Coordinates of N, CA and C in Angstrom, one line a residue:
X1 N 58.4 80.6 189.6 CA 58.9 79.4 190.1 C 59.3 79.5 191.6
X2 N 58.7 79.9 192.3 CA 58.8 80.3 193.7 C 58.3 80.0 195.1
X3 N 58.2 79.9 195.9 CA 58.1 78.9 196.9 C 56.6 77.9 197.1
X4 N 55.6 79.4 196.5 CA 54.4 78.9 196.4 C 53.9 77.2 196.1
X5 N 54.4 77.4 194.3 CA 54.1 76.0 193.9 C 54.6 74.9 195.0
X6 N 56.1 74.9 195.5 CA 56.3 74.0 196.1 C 55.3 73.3 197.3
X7 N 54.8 74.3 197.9 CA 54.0 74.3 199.0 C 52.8 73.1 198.8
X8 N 52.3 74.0 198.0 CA 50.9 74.1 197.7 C 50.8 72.3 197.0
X9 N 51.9 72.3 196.1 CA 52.2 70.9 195.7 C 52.6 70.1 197.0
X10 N 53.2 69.9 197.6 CA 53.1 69.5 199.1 C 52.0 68.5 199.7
X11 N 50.5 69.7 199.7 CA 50.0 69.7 200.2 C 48.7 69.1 199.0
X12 N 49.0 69.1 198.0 CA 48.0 68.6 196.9 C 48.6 66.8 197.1
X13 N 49.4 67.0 197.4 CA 50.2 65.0 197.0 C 49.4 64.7 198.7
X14 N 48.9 65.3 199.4 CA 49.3 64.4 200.8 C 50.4 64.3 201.1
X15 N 51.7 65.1 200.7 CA 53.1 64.5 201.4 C 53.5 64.2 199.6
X16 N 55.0 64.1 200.0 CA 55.6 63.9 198.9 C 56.3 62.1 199.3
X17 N 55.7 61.3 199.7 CA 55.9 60.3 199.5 C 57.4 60.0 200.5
X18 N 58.5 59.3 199.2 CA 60.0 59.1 200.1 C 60.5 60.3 199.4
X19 N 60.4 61.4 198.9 CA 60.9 62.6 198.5 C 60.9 63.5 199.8
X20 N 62.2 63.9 199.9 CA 62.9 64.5 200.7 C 63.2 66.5 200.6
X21 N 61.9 67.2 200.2 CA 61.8 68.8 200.0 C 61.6 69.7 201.0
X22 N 62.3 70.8 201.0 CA 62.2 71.3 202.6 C 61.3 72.6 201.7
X23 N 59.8 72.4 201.8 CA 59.0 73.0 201.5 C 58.6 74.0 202.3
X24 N 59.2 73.9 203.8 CA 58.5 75.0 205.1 C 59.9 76.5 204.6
X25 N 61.1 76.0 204.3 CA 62.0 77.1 204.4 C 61.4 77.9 202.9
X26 N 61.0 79.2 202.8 CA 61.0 79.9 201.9 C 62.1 80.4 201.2
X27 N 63.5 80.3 202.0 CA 64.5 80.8 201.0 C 65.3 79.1 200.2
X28 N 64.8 78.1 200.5 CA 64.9 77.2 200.0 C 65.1 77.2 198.8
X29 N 65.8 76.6 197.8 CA 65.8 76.9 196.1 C 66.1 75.3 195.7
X30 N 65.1 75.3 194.9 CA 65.2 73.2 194.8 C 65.6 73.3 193.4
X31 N 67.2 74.6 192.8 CA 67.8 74.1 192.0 C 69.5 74.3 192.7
X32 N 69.4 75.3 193.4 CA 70.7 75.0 194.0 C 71.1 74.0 195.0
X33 N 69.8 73.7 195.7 CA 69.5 72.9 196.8 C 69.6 71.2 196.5
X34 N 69.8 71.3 195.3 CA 69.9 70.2 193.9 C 68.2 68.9 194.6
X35 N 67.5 69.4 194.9 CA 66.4 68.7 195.4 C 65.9 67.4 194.1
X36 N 65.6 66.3 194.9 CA 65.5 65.2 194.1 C 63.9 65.3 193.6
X37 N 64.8 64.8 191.8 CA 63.5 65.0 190.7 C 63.4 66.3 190.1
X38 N 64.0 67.5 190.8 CA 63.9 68.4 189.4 C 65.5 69.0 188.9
X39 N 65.0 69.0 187.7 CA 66.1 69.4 187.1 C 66.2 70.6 186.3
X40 N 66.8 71.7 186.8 CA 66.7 73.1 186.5 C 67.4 73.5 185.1
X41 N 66.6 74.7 184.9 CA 67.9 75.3 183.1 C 68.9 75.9 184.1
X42 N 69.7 76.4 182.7 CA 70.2 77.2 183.3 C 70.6 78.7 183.1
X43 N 68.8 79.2 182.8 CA 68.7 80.6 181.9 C 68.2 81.3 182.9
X44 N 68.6 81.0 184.4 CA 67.9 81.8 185.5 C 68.5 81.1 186.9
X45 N 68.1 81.7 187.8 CA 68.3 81.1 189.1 C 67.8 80.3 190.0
X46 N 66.7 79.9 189.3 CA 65.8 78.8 190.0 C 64.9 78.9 188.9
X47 N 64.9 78.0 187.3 CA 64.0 77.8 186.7 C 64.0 76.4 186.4
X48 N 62.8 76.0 186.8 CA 62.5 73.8 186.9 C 62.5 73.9 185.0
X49 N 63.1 72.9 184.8 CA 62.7 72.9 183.1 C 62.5 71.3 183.5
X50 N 62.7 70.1 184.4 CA 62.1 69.1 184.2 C 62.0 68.7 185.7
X51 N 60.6 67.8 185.6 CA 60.2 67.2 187.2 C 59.8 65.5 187.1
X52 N 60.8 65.0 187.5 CA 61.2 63.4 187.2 C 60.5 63.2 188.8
X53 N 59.1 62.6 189.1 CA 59.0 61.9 190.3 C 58.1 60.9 190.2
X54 N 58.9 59.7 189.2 CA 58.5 59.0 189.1 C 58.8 57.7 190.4
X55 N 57.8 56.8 190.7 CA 57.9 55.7 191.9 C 58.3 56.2 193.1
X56 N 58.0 57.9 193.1 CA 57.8 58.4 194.2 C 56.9 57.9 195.5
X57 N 56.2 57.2 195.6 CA 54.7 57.3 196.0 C 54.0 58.4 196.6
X58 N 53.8 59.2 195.5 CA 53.2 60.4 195.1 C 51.2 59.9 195.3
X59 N 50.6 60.0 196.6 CA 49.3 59.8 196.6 C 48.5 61.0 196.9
X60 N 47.6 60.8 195.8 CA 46.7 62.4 196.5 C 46.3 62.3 195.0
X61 N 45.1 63.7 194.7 CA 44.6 64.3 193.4 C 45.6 64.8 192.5
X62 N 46.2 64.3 190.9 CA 46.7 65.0 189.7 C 47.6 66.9 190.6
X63 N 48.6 66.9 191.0 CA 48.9 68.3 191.4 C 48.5 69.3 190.6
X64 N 47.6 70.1 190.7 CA 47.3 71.3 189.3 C 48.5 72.3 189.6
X65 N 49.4 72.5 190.8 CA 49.8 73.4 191.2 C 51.3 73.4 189.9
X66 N 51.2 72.4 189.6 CA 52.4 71.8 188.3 C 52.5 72.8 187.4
X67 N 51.0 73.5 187.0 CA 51.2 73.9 185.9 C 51.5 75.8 186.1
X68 N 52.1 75.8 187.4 CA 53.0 77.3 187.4 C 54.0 76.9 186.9
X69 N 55.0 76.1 186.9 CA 56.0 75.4 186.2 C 56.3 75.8 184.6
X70 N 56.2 77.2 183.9 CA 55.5 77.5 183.1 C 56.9 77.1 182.0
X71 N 58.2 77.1 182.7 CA 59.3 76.4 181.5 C 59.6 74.9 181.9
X72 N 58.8 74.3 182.1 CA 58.7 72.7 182.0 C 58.8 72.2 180.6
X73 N 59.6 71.5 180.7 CA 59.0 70.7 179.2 C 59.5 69.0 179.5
X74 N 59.3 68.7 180.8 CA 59.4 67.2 181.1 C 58.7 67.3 182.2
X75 N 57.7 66.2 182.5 CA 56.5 66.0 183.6 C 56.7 64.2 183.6
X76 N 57.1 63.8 184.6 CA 57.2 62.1 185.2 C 56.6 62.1 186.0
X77 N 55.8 61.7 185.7 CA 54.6 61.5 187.4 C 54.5 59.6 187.5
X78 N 55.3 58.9 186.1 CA 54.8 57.1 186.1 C 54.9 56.7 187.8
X79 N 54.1 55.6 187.7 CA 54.3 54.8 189.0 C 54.0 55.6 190.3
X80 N 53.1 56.0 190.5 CA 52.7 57.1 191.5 C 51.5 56.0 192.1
X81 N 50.6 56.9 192.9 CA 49.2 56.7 193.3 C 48.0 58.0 193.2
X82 N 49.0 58.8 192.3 CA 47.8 60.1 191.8 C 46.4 59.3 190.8
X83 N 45.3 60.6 191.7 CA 44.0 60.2 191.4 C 43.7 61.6 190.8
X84 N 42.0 61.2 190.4 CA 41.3 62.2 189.6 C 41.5 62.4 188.1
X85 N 41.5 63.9 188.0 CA 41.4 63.8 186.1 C 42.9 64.6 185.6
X86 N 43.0 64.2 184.3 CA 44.7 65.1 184.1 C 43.7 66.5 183.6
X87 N 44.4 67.3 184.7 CA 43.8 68.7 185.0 C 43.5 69.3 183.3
X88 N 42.9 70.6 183.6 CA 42.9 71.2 181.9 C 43.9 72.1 181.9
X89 N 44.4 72.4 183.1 CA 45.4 73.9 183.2 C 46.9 73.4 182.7
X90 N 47.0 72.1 182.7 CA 47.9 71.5 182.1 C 48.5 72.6 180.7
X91 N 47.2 73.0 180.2 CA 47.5 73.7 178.9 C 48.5 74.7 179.0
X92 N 48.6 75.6 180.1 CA 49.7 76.2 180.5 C 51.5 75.7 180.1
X93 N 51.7 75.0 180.2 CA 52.7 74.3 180.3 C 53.1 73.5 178.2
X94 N 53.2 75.3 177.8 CA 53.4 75.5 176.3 C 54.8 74.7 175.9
X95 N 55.5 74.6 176.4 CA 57.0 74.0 176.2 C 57.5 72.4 176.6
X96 N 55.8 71.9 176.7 CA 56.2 70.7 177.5 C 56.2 69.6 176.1
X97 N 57.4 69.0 176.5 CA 57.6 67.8 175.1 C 57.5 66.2 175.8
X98 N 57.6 66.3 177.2 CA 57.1 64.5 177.6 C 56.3 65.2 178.7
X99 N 55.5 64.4 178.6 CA 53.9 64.1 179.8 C 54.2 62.7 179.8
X100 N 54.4 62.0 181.0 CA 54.4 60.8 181.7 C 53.5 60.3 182.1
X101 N 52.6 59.5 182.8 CA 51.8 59.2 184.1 C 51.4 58.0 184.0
X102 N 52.1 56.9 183.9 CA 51.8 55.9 183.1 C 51.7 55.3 185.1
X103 N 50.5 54.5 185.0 CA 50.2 53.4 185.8 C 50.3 54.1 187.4
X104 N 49.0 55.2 187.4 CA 49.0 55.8 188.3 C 47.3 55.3 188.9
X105 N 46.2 56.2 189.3 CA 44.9 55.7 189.2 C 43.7 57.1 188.7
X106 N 44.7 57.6 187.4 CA 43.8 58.4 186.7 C 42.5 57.9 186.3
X107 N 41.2 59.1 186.1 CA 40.1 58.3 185.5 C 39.7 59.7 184.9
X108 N 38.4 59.9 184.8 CA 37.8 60.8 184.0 C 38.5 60.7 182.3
X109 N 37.8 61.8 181.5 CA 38.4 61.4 180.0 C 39.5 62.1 180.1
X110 N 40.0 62.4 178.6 CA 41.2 62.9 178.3 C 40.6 64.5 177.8
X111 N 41.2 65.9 178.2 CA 40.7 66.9 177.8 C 41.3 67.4 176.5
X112 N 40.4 67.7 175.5 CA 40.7 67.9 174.4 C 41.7 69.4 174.0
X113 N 41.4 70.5 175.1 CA 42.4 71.4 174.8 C 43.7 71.4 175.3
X114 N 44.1 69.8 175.9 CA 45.5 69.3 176.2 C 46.2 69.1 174.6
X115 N 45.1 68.6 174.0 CA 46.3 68.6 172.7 C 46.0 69.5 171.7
X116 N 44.7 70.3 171.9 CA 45.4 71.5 170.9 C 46.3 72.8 171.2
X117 N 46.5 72.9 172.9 CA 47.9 73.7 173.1 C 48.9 72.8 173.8
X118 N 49.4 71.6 173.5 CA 50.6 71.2 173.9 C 51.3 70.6 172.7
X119 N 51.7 71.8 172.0 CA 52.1 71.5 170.8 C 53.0 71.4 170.4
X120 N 53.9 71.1 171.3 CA 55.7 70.5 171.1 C 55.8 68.6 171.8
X121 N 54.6 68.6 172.1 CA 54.5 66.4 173.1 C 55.2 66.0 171.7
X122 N 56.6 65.1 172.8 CA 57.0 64.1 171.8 C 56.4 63.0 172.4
X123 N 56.2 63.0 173.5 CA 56.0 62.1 174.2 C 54.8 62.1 175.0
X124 N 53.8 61.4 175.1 CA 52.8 61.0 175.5 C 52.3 59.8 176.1
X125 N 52.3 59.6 177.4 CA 51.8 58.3 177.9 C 50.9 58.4 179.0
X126 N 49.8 57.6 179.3 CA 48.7 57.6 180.0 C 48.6 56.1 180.2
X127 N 49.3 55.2 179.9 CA 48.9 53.6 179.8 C 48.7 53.7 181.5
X128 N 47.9 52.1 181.3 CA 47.6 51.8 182.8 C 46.9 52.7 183.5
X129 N 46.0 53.1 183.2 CA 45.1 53.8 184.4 C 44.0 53.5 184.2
X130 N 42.6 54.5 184.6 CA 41.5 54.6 184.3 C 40.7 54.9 183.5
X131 N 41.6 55.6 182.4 CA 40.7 56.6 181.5 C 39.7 56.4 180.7
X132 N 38.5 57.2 180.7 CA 37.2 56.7 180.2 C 36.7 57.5 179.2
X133 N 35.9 57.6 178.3 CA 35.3 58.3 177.4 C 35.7 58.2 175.6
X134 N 36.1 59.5 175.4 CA 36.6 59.1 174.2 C 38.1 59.4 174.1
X135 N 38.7 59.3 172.8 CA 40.0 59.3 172.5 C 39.1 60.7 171.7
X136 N 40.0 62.2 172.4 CA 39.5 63.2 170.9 C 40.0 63.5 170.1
X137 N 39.4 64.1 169.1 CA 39.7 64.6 167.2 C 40.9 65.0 167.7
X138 N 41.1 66.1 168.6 CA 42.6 66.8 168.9 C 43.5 66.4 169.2
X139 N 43.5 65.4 169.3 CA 44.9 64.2 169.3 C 45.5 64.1 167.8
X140 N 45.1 64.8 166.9 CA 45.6 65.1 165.5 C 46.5 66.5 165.6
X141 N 46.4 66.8 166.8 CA 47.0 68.4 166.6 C 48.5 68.3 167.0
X142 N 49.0 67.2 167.4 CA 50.3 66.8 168.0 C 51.1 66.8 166.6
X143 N 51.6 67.9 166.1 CA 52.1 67.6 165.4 C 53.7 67.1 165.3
X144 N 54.2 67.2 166.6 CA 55.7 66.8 166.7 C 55.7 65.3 167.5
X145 N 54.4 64.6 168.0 CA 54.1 63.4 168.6 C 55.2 62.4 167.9
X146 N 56.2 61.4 169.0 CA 56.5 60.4 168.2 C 56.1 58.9 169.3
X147 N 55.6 59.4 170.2 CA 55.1 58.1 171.4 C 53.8 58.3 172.1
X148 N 52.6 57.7 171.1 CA 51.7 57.5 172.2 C 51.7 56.5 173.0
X149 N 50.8 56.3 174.0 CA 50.6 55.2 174.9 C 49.6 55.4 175.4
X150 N 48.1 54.6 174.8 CA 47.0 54.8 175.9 C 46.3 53.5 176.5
X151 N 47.6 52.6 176.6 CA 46.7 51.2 176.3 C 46.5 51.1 178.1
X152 N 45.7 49.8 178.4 CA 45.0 49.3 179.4 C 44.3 50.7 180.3
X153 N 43.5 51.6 179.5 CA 42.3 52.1 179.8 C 41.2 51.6 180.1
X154 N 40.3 52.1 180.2 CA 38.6 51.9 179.7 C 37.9 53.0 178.8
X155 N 38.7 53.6 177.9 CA 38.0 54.2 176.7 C 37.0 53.7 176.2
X156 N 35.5 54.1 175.8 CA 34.4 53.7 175.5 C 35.2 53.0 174.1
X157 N 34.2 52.1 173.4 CA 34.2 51.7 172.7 C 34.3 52.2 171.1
X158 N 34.6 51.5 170.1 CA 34.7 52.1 168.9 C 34.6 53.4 169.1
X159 N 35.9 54.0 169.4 CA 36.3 55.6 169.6 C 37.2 55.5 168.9
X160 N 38.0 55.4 168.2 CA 39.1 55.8 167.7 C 39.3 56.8 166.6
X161 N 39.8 57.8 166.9 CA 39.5 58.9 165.7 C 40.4 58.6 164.5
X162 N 40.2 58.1 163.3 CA 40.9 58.1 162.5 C 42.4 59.1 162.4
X163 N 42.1 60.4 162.7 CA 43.0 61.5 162.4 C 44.3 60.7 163.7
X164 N 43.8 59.8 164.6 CA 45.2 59.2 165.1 C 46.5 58.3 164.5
X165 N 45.8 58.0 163.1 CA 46.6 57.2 162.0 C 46.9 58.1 161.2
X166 N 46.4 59.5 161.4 CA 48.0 60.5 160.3 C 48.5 61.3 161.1
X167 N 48.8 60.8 162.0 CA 50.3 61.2 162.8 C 51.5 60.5 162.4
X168 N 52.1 61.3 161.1 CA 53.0 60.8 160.2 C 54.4 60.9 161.3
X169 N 54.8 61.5 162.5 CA 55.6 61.4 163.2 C 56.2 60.5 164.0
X170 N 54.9 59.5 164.2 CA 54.7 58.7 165.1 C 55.9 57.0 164.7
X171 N 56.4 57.0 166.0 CA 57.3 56.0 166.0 C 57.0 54.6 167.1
X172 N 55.8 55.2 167.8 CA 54.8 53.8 168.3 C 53.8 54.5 169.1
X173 N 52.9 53.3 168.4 CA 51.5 53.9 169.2 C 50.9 52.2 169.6
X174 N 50.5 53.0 170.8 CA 49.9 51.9 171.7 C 48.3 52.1 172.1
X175 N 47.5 51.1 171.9 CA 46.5 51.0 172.3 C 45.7 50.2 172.7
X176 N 46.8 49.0 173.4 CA 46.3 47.7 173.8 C 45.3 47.7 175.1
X177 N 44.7 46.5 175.1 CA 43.8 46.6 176.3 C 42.7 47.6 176.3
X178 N 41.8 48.0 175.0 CA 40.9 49.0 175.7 C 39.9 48.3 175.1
X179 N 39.8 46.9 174.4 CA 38.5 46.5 174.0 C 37.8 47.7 173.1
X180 N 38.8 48.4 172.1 CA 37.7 48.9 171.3 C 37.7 48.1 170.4
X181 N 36.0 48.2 169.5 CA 35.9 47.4 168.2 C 35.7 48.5 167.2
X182 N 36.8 48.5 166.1 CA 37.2 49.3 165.0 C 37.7 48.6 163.9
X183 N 37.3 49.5 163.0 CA 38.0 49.0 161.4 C 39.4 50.0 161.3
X184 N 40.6 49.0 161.5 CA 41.8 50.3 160.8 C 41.4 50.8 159.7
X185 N 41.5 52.1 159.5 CA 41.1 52.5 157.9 C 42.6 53.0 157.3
X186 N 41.9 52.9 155.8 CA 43.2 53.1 154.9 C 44.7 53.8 155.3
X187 N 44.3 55.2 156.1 CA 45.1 56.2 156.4 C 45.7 55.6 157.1
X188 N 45.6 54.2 158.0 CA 46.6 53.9 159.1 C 47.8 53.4 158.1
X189 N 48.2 53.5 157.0 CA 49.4 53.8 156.1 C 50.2 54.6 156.1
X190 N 49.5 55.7 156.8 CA 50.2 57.4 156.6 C 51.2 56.7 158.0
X191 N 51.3 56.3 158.6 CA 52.3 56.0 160.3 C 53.4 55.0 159.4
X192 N 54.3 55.6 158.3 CA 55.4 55.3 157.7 C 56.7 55.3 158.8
X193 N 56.7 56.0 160.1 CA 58.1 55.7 160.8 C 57.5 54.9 161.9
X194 N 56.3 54.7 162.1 CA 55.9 53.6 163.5 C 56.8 52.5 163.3
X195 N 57.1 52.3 164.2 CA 58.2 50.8 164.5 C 57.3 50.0 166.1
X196 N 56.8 50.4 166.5 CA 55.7 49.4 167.4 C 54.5 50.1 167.4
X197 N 53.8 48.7 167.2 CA 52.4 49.0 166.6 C 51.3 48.4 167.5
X198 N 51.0 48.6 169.0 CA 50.5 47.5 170.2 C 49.0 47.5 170.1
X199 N 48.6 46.4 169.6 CA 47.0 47.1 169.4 C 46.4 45.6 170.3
X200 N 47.0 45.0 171.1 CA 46.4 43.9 171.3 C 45.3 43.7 172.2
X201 N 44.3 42.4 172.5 CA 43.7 42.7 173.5 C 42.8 43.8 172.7
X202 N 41.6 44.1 171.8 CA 40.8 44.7 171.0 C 40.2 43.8 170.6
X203 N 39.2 44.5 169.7 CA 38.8 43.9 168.6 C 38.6 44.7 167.2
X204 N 40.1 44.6 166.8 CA 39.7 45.7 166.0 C 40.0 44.2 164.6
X205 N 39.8 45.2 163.3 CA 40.2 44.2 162.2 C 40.6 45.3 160.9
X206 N 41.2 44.6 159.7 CA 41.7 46.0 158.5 C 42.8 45.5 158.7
X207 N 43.7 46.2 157.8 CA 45.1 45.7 157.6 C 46.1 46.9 158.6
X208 N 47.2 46.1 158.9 CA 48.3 46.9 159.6 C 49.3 47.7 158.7
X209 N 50.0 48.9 159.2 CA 50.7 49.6 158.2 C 51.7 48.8 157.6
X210 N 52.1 49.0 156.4 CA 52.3 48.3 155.4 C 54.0 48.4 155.7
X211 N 54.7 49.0 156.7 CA 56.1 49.0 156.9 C 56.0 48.4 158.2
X212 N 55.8 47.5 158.2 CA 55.5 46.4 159.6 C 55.6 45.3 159.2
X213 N 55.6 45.3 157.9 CA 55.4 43.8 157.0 C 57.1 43.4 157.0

């Protein structure tokens, strides 16, 4: 966690927006320095365990430089103007329990070995961007998931992997706005703690989980 990333991230955003980091001083420490948006443990001397920069106006490509960050387990990137794809190196980032990025101008698909090594996501959101392709099988592998959000995408059509309705952890899942046409199938029963269910703006049809009634 050392001066590198800061830089380099710097220089990936085009600027850090209205965030105020003194990136040039090397002996800088942006947890004593109490630098706005991260928030450090306290199992070391400068270790980021969360990076809140959200409505930063953060513009430039996805920072990959994030994923030196290797005891992260909060990433806020919402309300930004970051582009391109959510990187794959992301996978690094083993302890991460919220991934934000809600209503940025992400596109490309979603990479599928994001969810078979991010295996502590309670939290998961992607709403409002670009995303295209499919929703994958590996979105089953979240086994501590309790919030998706993939709605107002462009996910291709009739993609939905069933294995997204036995995510028995799940306490809301969103998938409004992507115009897929799908049959819920039986298993969308297994989502016994969902308490918001956003499916609107689709065309889907089948019955809704049966603890919604």
């Amino acid at each position: 966690n050392g001066a590198d990333w800061r830089c380099d991230f710097f220089n990936a955003t085009e600027g850090l927006g209205g965030i105020q980091w003194d990136v040039t001083n090397p002996g800088a420490n942006p947890c004593s320095d109490n630098w706005e948006g991260v928030i450090c443990s306290v199992i070391g001397p400068c270790v980021v365990a969360e990076l809140d920069l959200s409505r930063c106006q953060l513009y430039g490509p996805f920072p990959e430089e994030v994923s030196d960050l290797g005891n992260l387990t909060s990433l806020d990137f919402r309300m930004n103007k970051l582009y391109s794809t959510l990187p794959t190196n992301l996978i690094r980032l083993e302890k991460l329990t919220t991934l934000n990025v809600q209503q940025n101008n992400l596109t490309g698909s979603l990479p599928s070995l994001l969810f078979q090594n991010l295996t502590k996501l309670v939290t998961f959101d992607v709403s409002l961007n670009g995303i295209t392709g499919f929703i994958p099988e590996a979105i089953g592998s979240m086994q501590a998931i309790q919030y998706i959000d993939l709605g107002s995408n462009a996910f291709s059509k009739s993609t939905i992997p069933n294995v997204l309705f036995t995510l028995t952890t799940l306490t809301k899942l969103a998938i409004y706005n992507n115009k897929f046409t799908h049959t819920l199938p039986e298993v969308v029963n297994s989502l016994v703690k969902v308490r918001v269910f956003d499916i609107h703006t689709n065309f889907l049809d089948g019955m809704l989980p049966e603890n919604l009634y």
